[in-house]
Coordinates of C-alpha atoms in Angstrom, one line a residue:
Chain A
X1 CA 9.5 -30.4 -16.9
X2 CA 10.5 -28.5 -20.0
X3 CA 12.3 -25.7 -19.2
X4 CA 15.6 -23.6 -20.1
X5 CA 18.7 -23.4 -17.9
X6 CA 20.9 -20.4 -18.4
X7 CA 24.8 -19.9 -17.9
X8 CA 26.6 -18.3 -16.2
X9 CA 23.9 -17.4 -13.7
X10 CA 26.0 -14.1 -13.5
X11 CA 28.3 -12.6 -15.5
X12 CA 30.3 -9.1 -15.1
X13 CA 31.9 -7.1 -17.6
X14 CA 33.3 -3.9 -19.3
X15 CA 32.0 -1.5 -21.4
X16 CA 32.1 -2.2 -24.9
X17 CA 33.2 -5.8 -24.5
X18 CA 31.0 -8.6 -25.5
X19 CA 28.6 -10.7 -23.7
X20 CA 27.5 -14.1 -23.9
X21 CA 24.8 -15.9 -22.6
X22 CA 24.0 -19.5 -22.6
X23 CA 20.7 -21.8 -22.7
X24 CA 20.6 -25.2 -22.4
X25 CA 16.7 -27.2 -22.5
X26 CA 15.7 -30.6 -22.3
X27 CA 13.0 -31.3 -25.0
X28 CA 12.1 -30.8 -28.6
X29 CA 10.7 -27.5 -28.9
X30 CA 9.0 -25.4 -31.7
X31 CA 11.0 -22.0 -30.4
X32 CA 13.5 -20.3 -28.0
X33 CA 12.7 -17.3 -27.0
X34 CA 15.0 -14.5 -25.0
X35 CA 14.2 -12.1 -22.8
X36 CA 15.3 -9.2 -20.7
X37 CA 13.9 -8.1 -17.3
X38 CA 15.5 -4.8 -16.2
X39 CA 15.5 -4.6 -12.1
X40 CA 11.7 -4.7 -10.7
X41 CA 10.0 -4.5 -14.5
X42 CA 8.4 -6.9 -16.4
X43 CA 10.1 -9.0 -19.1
X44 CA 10.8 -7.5 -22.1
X45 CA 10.8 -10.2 -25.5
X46 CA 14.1 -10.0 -27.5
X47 CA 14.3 -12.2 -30.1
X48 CA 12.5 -16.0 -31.1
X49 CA 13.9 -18.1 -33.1
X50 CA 12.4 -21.5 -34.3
X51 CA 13.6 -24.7 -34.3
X52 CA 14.6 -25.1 -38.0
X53 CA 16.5 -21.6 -37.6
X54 CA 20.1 -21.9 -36.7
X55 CA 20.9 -18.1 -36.4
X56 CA 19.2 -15.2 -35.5
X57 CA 20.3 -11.0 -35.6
X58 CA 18.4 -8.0 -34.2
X59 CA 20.8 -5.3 -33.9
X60 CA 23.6 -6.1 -31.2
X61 CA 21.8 -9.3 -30.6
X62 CA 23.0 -12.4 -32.5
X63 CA 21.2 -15.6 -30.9
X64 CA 22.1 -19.1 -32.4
X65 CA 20.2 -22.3 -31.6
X66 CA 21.4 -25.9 -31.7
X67 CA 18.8 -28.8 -32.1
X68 CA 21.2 -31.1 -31.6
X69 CA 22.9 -29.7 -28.7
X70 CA 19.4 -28.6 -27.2
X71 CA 20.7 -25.2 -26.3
X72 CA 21.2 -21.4 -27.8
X73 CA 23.6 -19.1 -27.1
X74 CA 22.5 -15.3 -27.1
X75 CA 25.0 -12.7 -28.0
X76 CA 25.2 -8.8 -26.6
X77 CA 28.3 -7.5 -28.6
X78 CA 29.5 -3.9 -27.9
X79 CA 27.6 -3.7 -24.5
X80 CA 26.7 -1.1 -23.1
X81 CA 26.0 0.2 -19.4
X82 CA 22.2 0.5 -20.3
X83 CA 22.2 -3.6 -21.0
X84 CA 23.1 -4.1 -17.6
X85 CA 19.8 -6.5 -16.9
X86 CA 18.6 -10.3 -16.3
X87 CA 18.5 -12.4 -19.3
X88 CA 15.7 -15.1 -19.8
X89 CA 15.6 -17.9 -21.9
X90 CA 12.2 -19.7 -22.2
X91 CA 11.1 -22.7 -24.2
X92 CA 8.0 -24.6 -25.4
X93 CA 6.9 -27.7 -25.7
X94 CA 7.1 -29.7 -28.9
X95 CA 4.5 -32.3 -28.1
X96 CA 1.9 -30.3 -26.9
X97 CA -1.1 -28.1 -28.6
X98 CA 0.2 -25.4 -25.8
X99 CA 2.4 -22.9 -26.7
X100 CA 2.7 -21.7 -23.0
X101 CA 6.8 -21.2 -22.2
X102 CA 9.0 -21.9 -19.3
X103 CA 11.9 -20.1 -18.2
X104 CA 14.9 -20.4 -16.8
X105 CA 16.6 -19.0 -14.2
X106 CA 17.9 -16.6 -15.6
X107 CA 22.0 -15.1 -16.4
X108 CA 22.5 -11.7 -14.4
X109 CA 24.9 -9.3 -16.6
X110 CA 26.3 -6.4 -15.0
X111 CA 27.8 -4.0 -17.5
X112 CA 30.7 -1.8 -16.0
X113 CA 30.9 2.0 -17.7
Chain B
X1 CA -1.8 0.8 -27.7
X2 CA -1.6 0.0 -24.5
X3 CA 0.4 -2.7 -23.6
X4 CA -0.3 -5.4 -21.1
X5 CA -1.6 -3.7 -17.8
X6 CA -1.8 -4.9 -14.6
X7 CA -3.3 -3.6 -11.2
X8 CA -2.5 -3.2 -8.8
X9 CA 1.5 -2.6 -8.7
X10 CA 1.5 -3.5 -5.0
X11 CA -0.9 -4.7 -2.9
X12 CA -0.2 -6.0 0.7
X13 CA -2.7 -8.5 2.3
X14 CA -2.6 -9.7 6.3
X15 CA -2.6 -13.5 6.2
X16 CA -5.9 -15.1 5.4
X17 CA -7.2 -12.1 3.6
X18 CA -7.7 -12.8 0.0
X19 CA -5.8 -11.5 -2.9
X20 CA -6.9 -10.5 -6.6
X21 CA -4.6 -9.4 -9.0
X22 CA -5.8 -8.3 -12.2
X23 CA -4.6 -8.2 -16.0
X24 CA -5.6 -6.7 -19.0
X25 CA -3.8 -8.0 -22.2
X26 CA -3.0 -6.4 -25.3
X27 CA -5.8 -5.2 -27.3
X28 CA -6.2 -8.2 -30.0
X29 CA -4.3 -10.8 -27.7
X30 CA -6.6 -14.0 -26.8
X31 CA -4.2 -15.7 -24.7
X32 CA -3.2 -14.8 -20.9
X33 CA -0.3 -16.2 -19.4
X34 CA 0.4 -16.0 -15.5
X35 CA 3.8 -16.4 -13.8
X36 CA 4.8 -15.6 -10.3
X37 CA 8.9 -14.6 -9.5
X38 CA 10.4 -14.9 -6.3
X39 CA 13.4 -12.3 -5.4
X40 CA 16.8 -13.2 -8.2
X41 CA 14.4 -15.9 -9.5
X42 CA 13.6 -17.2 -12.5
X43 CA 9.5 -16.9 -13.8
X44 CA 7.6 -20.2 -12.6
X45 CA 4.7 -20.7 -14.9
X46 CA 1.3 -21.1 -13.0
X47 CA -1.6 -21.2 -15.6
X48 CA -2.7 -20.3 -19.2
X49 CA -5.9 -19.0 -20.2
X50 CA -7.8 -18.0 -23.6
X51 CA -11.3 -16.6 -22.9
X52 CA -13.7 -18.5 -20.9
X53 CA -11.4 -21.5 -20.9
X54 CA -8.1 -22.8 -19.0
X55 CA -5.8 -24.4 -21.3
X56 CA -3.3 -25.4 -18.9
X57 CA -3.1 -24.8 -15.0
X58 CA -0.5 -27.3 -14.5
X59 CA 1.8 -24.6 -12.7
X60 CA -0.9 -23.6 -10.1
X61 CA -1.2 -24.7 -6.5
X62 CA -4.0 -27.3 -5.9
X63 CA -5.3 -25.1 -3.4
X64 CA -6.9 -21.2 -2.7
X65 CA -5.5 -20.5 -6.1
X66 CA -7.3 -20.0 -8.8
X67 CA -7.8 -17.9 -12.1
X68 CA -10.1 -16.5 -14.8
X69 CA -10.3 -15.0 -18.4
X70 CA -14.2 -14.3 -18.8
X71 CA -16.0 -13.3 -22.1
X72 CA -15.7 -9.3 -20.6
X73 CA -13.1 -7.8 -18.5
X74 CA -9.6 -8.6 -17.6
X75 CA -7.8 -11.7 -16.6
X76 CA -8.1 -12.4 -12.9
X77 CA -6.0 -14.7 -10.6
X78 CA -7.2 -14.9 -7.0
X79 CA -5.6 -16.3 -4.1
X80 CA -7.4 -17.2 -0.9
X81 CA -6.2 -17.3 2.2
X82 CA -2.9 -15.6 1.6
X83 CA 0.2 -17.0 3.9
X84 CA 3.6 -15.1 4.0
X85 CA 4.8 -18.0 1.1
X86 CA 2.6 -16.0 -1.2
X87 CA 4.7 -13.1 -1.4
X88 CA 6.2 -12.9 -4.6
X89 CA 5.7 -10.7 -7.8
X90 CA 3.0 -12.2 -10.1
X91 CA 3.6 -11.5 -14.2
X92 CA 0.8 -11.6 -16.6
X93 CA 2.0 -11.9 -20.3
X94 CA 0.0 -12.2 -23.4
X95 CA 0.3 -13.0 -26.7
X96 CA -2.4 -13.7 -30.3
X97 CA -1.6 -17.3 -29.7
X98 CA 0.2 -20.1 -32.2
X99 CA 4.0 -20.6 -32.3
X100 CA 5.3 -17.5 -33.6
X101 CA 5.0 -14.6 -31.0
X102 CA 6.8 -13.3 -28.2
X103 CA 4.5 -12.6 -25.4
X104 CA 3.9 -8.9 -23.9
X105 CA 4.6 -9.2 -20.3
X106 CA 3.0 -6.5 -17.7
X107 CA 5.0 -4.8 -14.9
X108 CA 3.6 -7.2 -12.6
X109 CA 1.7 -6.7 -9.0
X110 CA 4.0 -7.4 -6.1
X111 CA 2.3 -9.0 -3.2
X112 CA 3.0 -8.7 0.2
X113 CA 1.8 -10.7 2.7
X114 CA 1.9 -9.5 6.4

């Protein structure tokens, strides 16, 4: 079924350092989204970026996306303890009238002050 | 604006009790997504709704699940006959619909089952 797969599943680093986050899918898709779930909270939406974008900015986010490839790579630069949180990728289906998304497992990034 | 609000945050059922968790989208938003997340999990999709109608429920057990959107009131996915595999945390998300929206996501209902 049509859903993103994230790497690392964790990932630990310093303050200030950047952070990258990988997405991988399996079928054509209309968008990528990303999305951060803070500890016991709902998911908050990040970015979307369609599939005739290649690159993507909202503040310290950069997200890229790579047809070809079939996966997108989200960006955290200058992290911060307060990004310490699960990062979601989640996908659509090209080939269907739904635009319902699945998501992946997720990529678990610890930020150390 | 409120954002997406789901009740209750916590509700714990014996096994065979039913469960109903509800969820009120965004004001303006059509479309009503469920997910349910087991602990350091991923989201697993479980159905899709716009008012009156299921647009796709291909993520929902064939059994004692189900789940509404009516004309008035919220969004309500009921499960029947809870069993301790039930426990989880169940998302609702909802967006205006079409390709070029994030969804709002709720703080979800956690359900235990004793």
């Amino acid at each position: 079924s049509q859903q993103g797969e994230e790497d690392p599943q964790a990932l630990s680093i310093q303050e200030g350092e950047n952070a990258t986050m990988n997405c991988s899918y399996k079928t054509s898709i209309n968008n990528l989204q990303w999305y951060r779930q803070n500890s016991g909270r709902g998911l908050v939406h990040l970015i979307l970026i369609r599939s005739n974008e290649r690159e993507k900015h909202s503040g310290r986010l950069r997200v890229t996306l790579d047809t070809s490839k079939k996966s997108s790579s989200l960006l955290i630069t200058a992290s911060r303890a307060a990004d310490t949180a699960s990062y979601f990728c989640a996908t659509d289906a090209y080939n269907t009238r739904n635009n319902d998304m699945r998501f992946g497992a997720g990529t678990r990034l610890t930020v150390k002050p | 604006n409120a954002g997406v609000m789901q009740n209750p945050r916590h509700l714990v059922r014996r096994r065979g009790q039913e469960a109903r968790l509800r969820c009120s989208p965004m004001k303006g938003h059509s479309h009503v997504y469920w997910y349910r997340q087991l602990p350091e999990e991923g989201l697993k999709f479980m159905v899709y709704l716009q008012k009156e109608n299921i647009i796709d429920e291909s993520g929902m057990p064939k059994e004692r699940f189900s789940a509404e959107f009516p004309k008035e009131g919220p969004s309500i996915l009921r499960i029947q006959q809870v069993v301790r595999g039930d426990s989880a945390a169940y998302f609702c998300a909802s967006s205006p619909g079409g390709q070029n929206y994030g969804y709002t996501f709720g703080s979800g209902t956690r359900l235990t089952v004793v």
